[in-house]
Short mmCIF file of C-alpha atoms in Angstrom, two decimals:
data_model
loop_
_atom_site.label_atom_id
_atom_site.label_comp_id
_atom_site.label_asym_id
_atom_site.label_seq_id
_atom_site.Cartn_x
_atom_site.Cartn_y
_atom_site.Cartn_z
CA UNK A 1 -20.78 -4.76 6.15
CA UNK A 2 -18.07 -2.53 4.96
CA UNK A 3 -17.20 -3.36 1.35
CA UNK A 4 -13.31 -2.51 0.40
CA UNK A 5 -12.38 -1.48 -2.44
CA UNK A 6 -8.36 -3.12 -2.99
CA UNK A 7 -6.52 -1.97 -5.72
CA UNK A 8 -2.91 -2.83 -5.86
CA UNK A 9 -0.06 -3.01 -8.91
CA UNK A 10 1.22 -6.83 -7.64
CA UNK A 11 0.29 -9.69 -9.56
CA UNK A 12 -2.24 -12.34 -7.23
CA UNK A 13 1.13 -14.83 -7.57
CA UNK A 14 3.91 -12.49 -6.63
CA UNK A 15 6.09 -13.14 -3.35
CA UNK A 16 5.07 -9.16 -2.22
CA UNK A 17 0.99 -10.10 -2.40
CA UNK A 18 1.58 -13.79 -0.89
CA UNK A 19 3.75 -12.39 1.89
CA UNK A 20 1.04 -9.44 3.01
CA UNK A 21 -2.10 -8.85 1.10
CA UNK A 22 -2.77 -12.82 0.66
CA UNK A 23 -2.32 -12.90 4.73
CA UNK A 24 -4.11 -9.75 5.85
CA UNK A 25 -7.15 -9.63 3.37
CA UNK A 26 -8.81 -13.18 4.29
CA UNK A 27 -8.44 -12.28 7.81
CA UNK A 28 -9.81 -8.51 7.70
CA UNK A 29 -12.32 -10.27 5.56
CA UNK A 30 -13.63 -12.39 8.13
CA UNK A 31 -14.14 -8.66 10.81
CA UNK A 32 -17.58 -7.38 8.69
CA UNK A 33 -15.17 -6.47 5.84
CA UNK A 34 -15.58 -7.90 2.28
CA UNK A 35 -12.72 -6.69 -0.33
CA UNK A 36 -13.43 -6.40 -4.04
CA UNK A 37 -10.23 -6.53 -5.26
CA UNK A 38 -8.25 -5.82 -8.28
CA UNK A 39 -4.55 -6.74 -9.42
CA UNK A 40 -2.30 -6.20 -11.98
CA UNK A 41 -1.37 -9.59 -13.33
CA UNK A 42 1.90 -9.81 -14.93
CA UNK A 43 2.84 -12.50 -17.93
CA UNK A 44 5.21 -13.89 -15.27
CA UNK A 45 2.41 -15.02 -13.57
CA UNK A 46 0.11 -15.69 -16.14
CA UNK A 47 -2.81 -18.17 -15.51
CA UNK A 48 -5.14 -20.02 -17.29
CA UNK A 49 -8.82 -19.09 -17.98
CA UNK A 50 -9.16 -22.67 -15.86
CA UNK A 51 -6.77 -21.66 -13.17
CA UNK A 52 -8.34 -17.94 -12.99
CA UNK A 53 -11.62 -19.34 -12.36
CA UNK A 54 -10.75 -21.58 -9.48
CA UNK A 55 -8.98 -19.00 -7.72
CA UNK A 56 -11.90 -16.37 -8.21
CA UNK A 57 -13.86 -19.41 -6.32
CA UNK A 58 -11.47 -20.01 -3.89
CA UNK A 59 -10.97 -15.98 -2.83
CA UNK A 60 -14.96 -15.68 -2.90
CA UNK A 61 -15.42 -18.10 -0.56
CA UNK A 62 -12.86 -16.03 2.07
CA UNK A 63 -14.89 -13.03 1.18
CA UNK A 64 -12.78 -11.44 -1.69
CA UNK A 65 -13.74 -11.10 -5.29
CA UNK A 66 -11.23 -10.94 -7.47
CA UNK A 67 -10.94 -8.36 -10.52
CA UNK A 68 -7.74 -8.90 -12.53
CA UNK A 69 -6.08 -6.64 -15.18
CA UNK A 70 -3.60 -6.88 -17.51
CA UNK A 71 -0.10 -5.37 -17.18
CA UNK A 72 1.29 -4.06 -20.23
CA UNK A 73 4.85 -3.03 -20.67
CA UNK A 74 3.74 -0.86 -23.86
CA UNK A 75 3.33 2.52 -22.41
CA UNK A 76 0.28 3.52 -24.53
CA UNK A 77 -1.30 -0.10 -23.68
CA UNK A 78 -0.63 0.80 -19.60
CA UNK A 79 -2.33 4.20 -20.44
CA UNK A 80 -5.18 2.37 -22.20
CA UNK A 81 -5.85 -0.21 -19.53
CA UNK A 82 -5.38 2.25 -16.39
CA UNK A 83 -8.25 4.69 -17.81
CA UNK A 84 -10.36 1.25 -18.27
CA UNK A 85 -9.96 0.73 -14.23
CA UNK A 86 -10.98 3.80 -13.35
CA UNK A 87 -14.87 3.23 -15.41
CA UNK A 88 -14.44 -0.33 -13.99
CA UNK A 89 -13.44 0.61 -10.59
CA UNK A 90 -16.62 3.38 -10.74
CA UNK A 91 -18.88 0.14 -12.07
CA UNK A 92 -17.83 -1.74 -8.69
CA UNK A 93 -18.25 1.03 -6.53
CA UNK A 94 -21.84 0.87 -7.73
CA UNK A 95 -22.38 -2.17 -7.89
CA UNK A 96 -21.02 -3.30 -4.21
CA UNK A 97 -22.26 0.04 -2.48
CA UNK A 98 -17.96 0.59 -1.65
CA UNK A 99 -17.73 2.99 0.70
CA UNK A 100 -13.87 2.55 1.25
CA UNK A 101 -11.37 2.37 -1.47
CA UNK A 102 -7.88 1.38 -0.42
CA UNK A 103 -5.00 1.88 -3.16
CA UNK A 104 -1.19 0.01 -3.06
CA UNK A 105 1.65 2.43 -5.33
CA UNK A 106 1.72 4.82 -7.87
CA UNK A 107 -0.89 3.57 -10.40
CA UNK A 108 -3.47 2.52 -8.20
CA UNK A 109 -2.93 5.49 -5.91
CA UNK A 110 -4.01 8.04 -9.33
CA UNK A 111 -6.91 5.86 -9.68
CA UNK A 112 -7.66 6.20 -6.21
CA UNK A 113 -7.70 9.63 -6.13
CA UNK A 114 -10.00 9.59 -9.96
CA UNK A 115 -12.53 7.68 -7.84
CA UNK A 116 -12.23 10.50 -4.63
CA UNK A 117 -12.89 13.59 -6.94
CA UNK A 118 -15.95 11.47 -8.67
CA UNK A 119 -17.40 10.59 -5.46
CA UNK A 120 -16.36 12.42 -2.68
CA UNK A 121 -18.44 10.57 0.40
CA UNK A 122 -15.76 7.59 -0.90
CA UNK A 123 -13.04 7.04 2.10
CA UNK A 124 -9.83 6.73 0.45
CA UNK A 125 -6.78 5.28 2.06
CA UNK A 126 -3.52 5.36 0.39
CA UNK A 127 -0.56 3.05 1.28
CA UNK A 128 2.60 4.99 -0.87
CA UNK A 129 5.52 2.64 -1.99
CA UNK A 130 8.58 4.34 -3.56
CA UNK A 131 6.97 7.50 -6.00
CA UNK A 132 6.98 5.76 -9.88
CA UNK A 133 8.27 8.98 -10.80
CA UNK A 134 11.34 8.73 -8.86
CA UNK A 135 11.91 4.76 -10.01
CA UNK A 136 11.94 5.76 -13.59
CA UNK A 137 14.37 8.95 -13.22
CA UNK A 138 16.66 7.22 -10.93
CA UNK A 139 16.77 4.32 -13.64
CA UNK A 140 17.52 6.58 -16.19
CA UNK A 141 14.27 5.29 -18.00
CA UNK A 142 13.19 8.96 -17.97
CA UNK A 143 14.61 11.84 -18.21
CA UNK A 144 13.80 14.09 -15.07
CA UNK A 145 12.87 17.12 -17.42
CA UNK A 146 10.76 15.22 -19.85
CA UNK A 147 7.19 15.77 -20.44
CA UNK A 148 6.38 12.12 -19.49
CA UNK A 149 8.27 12.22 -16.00
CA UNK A 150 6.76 15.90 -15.38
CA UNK A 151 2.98 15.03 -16.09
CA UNK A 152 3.46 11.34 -13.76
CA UNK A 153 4.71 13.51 -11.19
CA UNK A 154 1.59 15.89 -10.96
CA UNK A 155 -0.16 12.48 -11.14
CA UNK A 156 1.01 11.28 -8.45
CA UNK A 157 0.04 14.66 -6.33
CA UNK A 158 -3.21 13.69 -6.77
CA UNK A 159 -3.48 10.56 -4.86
CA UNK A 160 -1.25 12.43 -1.75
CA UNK A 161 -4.02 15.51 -1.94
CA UNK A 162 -6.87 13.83 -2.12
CA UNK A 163 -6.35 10.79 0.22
CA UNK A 164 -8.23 10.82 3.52
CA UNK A 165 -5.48 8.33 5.36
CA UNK A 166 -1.80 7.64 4.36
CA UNK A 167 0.45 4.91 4.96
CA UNK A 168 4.27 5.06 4.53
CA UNK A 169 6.84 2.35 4.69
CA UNK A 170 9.48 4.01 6.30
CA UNK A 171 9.56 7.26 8.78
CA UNK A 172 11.89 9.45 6.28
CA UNK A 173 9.08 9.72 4.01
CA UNK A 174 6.59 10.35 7.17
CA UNK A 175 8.28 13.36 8.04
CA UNK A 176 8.75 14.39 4.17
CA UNK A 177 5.21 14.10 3.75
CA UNK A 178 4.73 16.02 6.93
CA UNK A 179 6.69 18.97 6.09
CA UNK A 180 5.99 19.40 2.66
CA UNK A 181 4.71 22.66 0.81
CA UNK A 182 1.27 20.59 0.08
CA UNK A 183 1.06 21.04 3.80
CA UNK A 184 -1.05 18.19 5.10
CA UNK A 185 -3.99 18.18 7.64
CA UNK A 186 -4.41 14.44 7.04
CA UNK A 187 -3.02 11.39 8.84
CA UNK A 188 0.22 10.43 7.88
CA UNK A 189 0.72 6.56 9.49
CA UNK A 190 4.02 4.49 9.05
CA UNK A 191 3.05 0.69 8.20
CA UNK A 192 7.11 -0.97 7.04
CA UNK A 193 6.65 -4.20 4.91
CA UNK A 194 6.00 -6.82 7.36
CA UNK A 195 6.20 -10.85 7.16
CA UNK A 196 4.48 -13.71 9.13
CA UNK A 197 7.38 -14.53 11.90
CA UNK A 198 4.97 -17.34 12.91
CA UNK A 199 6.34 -18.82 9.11
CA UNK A 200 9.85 -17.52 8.59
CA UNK A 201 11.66 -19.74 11.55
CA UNK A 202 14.89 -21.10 11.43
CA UNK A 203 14.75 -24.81 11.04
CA UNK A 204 18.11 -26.66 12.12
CA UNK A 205 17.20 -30.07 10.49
CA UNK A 206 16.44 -27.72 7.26
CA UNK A 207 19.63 -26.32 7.65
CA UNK A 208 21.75 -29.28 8.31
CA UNK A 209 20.45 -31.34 5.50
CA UNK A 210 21.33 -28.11 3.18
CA UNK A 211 24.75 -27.61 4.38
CA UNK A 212 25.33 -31.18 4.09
CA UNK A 213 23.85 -31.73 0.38
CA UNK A 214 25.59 -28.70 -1.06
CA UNK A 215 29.12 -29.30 1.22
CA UNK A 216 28.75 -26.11 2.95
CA UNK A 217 28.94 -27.86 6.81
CA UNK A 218 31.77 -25.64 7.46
CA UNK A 219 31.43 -22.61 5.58
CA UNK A 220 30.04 -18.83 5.83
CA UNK A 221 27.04 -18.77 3.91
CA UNK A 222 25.64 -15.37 2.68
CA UNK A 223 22.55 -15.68 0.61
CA UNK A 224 20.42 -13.43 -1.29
CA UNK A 225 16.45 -13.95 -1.95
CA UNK A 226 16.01 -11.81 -5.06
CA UNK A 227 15.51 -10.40 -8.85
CA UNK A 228 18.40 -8.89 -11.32
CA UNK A 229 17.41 -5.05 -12.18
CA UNK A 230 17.92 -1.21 -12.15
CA UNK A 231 17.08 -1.25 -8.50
CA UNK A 232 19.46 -4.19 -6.92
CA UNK A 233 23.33 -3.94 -6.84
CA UNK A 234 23.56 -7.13 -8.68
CA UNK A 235 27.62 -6.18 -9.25
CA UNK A 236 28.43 -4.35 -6.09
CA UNK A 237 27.08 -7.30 -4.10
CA UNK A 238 29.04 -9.79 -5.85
CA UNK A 239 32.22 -7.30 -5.70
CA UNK A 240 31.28 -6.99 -1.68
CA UNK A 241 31.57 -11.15 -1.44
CA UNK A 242 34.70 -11.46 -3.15
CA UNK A 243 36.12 -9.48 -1.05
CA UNK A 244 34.60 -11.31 1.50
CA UNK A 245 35.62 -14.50 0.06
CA UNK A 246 39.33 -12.89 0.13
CA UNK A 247 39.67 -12.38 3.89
CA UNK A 248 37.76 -15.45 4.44
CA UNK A 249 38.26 -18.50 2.06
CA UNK A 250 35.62 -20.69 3.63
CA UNK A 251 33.18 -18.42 2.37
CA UNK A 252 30.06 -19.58 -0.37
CA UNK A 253 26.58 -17.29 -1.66
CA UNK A 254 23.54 -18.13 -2.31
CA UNK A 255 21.65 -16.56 -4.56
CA UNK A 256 17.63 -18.04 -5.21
CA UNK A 257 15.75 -16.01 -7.37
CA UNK A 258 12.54 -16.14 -9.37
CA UNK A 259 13.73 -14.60 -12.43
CA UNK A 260 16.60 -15.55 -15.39
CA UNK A 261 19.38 -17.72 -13.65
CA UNK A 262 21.83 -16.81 -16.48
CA UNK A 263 22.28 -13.85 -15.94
CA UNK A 264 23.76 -14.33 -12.62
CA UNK A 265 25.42 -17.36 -13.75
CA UNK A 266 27.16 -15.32 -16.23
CA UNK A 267 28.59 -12.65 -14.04
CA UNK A 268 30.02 -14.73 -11.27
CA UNK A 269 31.59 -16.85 -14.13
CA UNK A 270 33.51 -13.46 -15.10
CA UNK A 271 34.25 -12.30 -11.83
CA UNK A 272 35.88 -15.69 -11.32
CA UNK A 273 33.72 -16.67 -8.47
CA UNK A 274 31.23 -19.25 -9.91
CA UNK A 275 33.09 -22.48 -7.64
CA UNK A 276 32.22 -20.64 -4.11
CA UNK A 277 28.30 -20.05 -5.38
CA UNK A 278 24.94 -22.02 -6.16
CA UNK A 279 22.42 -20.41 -7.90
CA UNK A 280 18.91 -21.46 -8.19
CA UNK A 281 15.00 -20.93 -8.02
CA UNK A 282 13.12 -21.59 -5.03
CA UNK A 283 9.44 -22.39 -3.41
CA UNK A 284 8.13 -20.20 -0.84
CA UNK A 285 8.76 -23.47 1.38
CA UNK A 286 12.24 -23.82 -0.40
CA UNK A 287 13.09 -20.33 0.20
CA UNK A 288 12.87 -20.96 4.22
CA UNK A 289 14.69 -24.15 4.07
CA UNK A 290 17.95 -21.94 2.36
CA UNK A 291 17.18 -18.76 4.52
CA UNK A 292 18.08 -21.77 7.85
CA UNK A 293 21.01 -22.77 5.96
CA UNK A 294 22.53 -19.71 5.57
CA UNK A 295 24.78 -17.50 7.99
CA UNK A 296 23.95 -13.43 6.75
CA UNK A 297 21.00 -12.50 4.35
CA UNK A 298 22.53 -9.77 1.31
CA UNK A 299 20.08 -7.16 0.87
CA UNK A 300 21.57 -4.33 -1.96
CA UNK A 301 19.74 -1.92 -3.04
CA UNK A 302 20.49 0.95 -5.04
CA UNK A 303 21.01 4.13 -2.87
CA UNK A 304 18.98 6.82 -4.67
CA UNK A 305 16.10 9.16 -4.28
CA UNK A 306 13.70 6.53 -4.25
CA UNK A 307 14.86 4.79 -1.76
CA UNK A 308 13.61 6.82 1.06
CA UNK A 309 10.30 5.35 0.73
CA UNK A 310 11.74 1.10 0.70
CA UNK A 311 11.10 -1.01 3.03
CA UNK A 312 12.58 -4.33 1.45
CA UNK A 313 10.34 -7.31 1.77
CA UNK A 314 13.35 -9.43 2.11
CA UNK A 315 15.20 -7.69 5.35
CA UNK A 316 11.81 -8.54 7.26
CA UNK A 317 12.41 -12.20 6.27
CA UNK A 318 16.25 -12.03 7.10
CA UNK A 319 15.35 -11.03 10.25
CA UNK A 320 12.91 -13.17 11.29
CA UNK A 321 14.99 -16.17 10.42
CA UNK A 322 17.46 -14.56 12.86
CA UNK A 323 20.11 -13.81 9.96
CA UNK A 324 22.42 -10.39 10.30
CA UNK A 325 21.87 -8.25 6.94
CA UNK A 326 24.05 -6.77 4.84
CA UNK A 327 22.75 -3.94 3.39
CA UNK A 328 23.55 -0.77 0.86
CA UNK A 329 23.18 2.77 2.63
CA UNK A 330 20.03 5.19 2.66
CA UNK A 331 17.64 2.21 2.20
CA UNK A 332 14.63 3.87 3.83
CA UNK A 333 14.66 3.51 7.87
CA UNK A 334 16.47 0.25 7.50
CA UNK A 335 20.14 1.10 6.97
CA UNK A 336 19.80 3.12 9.96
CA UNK A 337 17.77 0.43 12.35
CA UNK A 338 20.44 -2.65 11.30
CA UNK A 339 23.21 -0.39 12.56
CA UNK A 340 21.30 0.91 15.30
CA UNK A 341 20.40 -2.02 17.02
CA UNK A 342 23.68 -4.51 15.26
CA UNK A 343 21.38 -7.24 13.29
CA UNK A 344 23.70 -6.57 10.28
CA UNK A 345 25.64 -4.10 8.90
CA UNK A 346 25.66 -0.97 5.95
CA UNK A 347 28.00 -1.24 2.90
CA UNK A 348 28.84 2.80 3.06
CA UNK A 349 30.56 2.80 -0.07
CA UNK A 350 31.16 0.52 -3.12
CA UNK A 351 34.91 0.63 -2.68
CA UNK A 352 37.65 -1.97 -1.08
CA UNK A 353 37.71 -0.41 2.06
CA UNK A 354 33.92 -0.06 2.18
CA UNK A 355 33.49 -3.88 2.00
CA UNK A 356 36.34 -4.71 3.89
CA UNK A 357 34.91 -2.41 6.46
CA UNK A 358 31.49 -3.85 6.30
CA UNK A 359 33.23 -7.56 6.67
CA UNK A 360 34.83 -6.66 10.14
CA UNK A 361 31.85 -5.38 11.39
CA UNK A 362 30.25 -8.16 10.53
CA UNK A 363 32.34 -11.09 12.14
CA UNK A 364 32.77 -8.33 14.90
CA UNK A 365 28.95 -8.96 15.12
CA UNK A 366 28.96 -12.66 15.47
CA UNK A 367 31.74 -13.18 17.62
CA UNK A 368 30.22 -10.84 19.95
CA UNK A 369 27.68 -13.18 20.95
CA UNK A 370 27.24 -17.24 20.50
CA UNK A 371 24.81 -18.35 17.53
CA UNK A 372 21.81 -18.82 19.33
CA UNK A 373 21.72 -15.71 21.18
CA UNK A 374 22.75 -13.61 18.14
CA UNK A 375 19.96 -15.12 16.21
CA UNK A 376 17.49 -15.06 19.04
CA UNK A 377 17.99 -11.61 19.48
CA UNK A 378 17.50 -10.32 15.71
CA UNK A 379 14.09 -12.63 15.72
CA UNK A 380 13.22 -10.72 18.90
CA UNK A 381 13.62 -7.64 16.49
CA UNK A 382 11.44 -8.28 13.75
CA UNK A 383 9.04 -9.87 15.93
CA UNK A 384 8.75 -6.48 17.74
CA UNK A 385 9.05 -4.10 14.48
CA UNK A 386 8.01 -6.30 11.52
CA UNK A 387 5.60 -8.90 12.39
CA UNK A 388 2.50 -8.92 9.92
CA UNK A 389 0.19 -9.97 13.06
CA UNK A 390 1.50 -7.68 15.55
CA UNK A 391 2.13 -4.46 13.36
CA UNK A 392 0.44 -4.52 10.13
CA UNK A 393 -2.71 -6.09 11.17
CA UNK A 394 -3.52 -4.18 13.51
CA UNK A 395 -2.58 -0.62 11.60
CA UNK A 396 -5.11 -1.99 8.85
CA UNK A 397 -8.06 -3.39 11.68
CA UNK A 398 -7.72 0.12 13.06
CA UNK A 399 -8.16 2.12 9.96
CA UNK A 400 -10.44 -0.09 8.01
CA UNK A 401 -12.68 -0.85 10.87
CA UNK A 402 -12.96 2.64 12.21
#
């Protein structure tokens, strides 16, 4: 048996880990693969000692066992607890006989490469989200030229020089990783954020009894699955559906998100467009219920460095529920495959024109086609490019099992 060592920076809880690890591990588990895994759990999704020890039993018994940390905001706590993985992480390896360690961002991707200059016969497979290094500066959290983003850069060389295998989420970073000075002689595989299409289907009883509760039978009805933050275009996306709410009055959003309501509440209040919105939190199940009842899925995210490397989570859903996205520009591959193969459309700019511009396109879109076909064909599309079963799975069979 092949034991796995999985360390990733979501929380067991979170929608990214539900949507792909939570699928893919049990299953690789189950092909002469056991995972010891570890995860960074977040106060958001705090559980009780109770809780923790019922799902430790419940992963075990689908061949996983389950290694939580604690995520710490505090900079010197983070510090503290990610040099106490890397002895932990070299106790498991020991323990279990690992002889594969697979790593998930920034974080886990140093300790990753710790373990593969300790122990060198270790395989070591990296799968590289957007560089840490690149979040924080493009936040403005650091300053590019400060000590603290300079030494997390050189960091994060580590894990890129010392991985045997690594996976990208988009093909811009592919070929950056390709052609860089560092001058690989490694794999470099693409592996986009996938979903399970077989789960994200448009329901029309789901979406009638919606549109009927909330009185939206006859409206447009753009929704967005997602958090406030540095990273999302909280503002531009609400300036991009008044506008769209100005050459089309029969237009409502949606926003569901896991986080504070308020603060959304707040903003369309002052931009005067709380009476054409609902705001709420949502299930997993709920989420697919308002994903059928809506007409376009809003996907903005910031358009900076970091972004080369995204592959939003939420676009795969979108798409498998057959819903045209609206999304920001330079978003990893994805700006450029919506427009390529019309399942949505790019916001260029964050001007009038750029939104009224993106709106045309849009209803150009769907009058192009009838309902059905439109949203048969952008199912057909994430079926073919983003299904968990048919893309990721496979990628991870091949390179774990080989």
């Amino acid at each position: 048996m092949n034991n796995v060592l999985y360390i990733s920076s979501w929380s067991l809880g979170s929608a990214n880990f539900l949507a792909e690890e939570f699928y893919c591990l049990p299953r690789l588990a189950n092909q002469d693969l056991r995972f010891i895994l570890i995860t960074t759990e977040h106060p958001h999704f705090k559980l009780s000692g109770l809780q923790k020890a019922q799902r430790k039993k419940e992963l075990e018994a689908k061949g996983i066992i389950w290694r939580p940390v604690n995520y710490y905001k505090n900079n010197f706590l983070s510090i503290l607890v990610s040099i106490g993985t890397i002895f932990a992480a070299i106790y498991l390896v020991k323990k279990y006989k690992i002889n594969t360690v697979f790593t998930r961002s920034s974080v886990p991707g140093i300790i990753g490469a710790v373990l593969k200059v300790l122990m060198r016969k270790l395989k070591f497979i990296h799968r590289d989200d957007a560089s840490l290094y690149a979040e924080y500066v493009d936040s403005g959290y650091w300053k590019k030229e400060s000590l603290v983003a300079k030494l997390l850069a050189r960091l994060e060389r580590l894990y890129i020089r010392n991985a045997d295998l690594i996976l990208v989420l988009t093909r811009k970073l592919q070929e950056k990783y390709k052609n860089s000075c560092l001058r690989l002689n490694r794999p470099v595989l693409l592996l986009p954020c996938c979903v399970d299409t077989n789960r994200f289907i448009f329901d029309a009883a789901k979406r009638k009894e919606l549109r009927t509760k909330y009185a939206l039978e006859n409206r447009f009805v753009y929704i967005y699955a997602g958090k406030w933050g540095k990273s999302y275009c909280v503002y531009e996306m609400l300036e991009f559906f008044k506008e769209a709410l100005a050459l089309n009055s029969d237009s409502s959003i949606v926003i569901l998100t896991p986080g504070d309501m308020n603060q959304f509440v707040q903003l369309l209040s002052k931009m005067e467009i709380s009476a054409n919105s609902i705001v709420s939190s949502a299930t997993r199940e709920e989420v697919r219920g308002w994903l059928s009842a809506a007409d376009a899925g809003l996907s903005f995210l910031r358009p900076v460095n970091a972004a080369i490397a995204r592959s939003p989570l939420k676009n795969a859903e979108y798409l498998s529920m057959g819903l045209p996205v609206v999304s920001t520009s330079n978003i990893g591959d994805d700006s450029d495959f919506i427009q390529q193969n019309r399942i949505g459309v790019v916001v260029k700019n964050f001007t009038t024109q750029g939104y009224q511009e993106a709106c045309e396109e849009l209803n150009s879109i769907i009058k192009s086609e009838s309902e059905e076909a439109l949203r048969f064909r952008i199912r057909n599309t994430a079926i073919k490019y983003r299904d968990i079963e048919g893309v990721e799975m496979k990628i991870l069979k091949d390179v774990l099992l080989n």
